[in-house]
mmCIF file of C-alpha atoms in Angstrom:
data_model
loop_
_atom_site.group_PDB
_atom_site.id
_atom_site.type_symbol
_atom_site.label_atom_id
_atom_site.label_comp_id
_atom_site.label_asym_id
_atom_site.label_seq_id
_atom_site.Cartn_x
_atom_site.Cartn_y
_atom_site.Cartn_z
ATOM 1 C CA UNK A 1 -8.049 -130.139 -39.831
ATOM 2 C CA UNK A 2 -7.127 -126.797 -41.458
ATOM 3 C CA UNK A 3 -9.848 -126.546 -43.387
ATOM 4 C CA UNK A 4 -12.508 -126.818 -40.512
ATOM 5 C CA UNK A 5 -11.090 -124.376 -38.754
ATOM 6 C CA UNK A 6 -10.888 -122.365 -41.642
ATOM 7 C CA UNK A 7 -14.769 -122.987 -42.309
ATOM 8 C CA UNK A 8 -16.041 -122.568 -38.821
ATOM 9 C CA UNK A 9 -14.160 -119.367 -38.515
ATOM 10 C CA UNK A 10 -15.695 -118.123 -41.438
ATOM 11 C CA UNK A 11 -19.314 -119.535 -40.014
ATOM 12 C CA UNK A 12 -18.961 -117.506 -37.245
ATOM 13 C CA UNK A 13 -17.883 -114.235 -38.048
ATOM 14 C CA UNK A 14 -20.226 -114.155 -41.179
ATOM 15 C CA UNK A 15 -23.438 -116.039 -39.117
ATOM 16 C CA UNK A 16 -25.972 -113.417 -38.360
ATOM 17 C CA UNK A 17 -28.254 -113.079 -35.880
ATOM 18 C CA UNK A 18 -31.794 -114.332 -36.102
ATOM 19 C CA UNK A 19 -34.601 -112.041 -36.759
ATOM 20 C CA UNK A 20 -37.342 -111.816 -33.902
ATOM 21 C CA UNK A 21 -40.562 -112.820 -35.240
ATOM 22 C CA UNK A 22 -42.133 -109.300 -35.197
ATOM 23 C CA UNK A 23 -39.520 -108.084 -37.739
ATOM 24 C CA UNK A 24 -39.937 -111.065 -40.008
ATOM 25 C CA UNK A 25 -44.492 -110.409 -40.265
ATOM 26 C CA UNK A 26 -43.525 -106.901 -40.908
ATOM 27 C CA UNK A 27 -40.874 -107.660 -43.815
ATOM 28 C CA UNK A 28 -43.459 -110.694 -44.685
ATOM 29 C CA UNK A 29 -46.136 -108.463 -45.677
ATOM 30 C CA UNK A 30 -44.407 -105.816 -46.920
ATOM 31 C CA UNK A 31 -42.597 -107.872 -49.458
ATOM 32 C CA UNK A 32 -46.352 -109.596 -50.467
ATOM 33 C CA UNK A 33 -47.972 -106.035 -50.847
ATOM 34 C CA UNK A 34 -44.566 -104.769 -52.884
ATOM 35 C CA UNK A 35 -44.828 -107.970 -55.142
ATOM 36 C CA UNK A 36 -48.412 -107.823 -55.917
ATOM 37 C CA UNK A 37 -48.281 -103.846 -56.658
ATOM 38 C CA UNK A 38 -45.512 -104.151 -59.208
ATOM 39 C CA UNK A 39 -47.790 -105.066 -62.011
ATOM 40 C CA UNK A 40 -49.754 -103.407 -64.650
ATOM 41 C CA UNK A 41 -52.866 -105.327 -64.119
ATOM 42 C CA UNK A 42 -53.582 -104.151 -60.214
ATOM 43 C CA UNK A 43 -56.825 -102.838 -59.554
ATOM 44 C CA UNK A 44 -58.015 -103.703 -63.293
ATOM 45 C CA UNK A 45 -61.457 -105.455 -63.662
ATOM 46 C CA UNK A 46 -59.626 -109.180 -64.420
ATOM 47 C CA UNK A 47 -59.350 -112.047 -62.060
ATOM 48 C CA UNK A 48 -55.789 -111.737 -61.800
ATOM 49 C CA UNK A 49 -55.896 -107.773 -61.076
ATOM 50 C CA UNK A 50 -58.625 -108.247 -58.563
ATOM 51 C CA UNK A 51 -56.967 -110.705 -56.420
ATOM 52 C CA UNK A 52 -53.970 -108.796 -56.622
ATOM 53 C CA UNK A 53 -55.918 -105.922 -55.080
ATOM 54 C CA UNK A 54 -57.431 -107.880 -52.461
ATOM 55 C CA UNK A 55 -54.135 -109.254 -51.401
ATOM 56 C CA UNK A 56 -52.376 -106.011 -51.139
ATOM 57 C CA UNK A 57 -55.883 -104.675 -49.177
ATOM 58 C CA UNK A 58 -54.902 -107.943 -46.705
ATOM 59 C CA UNK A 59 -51.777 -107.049 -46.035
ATOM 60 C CA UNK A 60 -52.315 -103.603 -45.078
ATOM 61 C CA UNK A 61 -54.902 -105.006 -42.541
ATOM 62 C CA UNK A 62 -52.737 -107.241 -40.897
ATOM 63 C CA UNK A 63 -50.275 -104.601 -40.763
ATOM 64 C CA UNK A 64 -52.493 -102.405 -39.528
ATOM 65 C CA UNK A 65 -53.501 -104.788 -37.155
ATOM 66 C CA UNK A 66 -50.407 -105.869 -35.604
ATOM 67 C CA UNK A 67 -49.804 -102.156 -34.921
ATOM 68 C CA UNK A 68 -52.865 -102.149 -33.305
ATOM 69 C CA UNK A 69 -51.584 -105.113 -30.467
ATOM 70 C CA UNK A 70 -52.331 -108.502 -32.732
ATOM 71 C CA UNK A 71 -49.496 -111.060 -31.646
ATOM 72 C CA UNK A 72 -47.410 -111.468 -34.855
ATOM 73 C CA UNK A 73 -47.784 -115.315 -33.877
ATOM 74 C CA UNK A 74 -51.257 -115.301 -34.787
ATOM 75 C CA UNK A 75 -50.958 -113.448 -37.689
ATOM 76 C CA UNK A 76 -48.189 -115.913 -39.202
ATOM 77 C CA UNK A 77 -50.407 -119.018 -37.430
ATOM 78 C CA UNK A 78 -53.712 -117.764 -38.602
ATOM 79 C CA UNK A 79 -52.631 -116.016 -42.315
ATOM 80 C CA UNK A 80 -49.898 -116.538 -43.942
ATOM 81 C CA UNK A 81 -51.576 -119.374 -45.205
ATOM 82 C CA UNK A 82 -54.672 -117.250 -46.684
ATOM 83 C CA UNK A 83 -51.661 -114.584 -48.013
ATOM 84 C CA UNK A 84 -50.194 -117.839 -49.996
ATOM 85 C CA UNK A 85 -53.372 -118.836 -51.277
ATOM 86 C CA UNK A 86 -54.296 -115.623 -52.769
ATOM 87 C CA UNK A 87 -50.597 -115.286 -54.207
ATOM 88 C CA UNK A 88 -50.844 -118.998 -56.091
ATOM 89 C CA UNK A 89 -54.141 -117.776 -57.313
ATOM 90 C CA UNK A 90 -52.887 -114.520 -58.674
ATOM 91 C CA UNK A 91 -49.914 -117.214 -60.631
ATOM 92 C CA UNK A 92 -52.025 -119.267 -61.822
ATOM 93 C CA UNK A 93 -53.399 -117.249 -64.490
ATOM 94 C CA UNK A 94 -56.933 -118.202 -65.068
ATOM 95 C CA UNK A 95 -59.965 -116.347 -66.175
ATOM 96 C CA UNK A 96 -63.021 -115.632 -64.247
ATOM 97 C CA UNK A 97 -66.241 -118.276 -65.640
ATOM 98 C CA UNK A 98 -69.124 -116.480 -66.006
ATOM 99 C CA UNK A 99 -72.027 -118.083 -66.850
ATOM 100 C CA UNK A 100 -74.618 -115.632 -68.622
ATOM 101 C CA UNK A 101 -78.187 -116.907 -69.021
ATOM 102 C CA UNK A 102 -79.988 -115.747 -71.589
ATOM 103 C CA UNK A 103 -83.048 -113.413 -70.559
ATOM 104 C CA UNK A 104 -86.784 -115.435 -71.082
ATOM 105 C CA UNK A 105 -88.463 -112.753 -71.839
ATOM 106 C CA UNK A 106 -88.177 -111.691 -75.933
ATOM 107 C CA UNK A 107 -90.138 -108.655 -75.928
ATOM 108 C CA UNK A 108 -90.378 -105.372 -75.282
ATOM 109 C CA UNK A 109 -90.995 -104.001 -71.664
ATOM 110 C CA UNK A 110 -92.208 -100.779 -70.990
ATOM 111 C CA UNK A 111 -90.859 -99.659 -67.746
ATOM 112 C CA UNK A 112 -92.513 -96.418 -67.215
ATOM 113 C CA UNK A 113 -96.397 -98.302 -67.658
ATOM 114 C CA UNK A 114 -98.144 -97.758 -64.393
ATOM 115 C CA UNK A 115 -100.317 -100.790 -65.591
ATOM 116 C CA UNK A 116 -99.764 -103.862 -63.239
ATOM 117 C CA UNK A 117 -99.706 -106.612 -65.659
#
């Protein structure tokens, strides 16, 4: 019986409060934009660089946003699900595919003619 008292004592004086949604968007997206900016390969022409960028760009707009009167509901409802998306894309560490076609035409073209062919 001791020891639940003991526990529950301890639950109550260490038990915090709970953080009101607003404060938890606004710590969300900070954290995302602070975790996709600490690495070397933001803003660099690479798949992984470029999402990384375009997260971070995301973030600031909701942030933006929700200081401009956009219920932090909606923002969780609506985009934390596009913020996660873009974040296991960043992990997952593929390339980009391209695809280049070879060009048809083997010759020469002379772009200054003013010869309609």
């Amino acid at each position: 019986m001791k020891k639940i008292v003991i526990i529950s004592v301890f639950t109550m004086v260490l038990a915090q409060d709970a953080k009101p949604l607003d404060q938890f968007v606004v710590e969300y997206l900070l954290v995302t934009q602070s975790k996709m900016a600490c690495s070397p390969t933001v803003w660099q022409d690479i798949r992984e660089g470029y999402l990384r960028g375009k997260t971070i760009k995301f973030a600031d707009v909701l942030l933006d946003s929700l200081n401009n009167g956009l219920s932090p509901y909606k923002i969780a409802k609506h985009h934390f699900s596009t913020i996660d998306n873009l974040r296991e894309k960043v992990a997952d560490g593929n390339e980009y595919e391209f695809e280049l076609k070879p060009s048809p035409v083997k010759a020469n073209i002379n772009y200054f003619s003013s010869v309609k062919d």
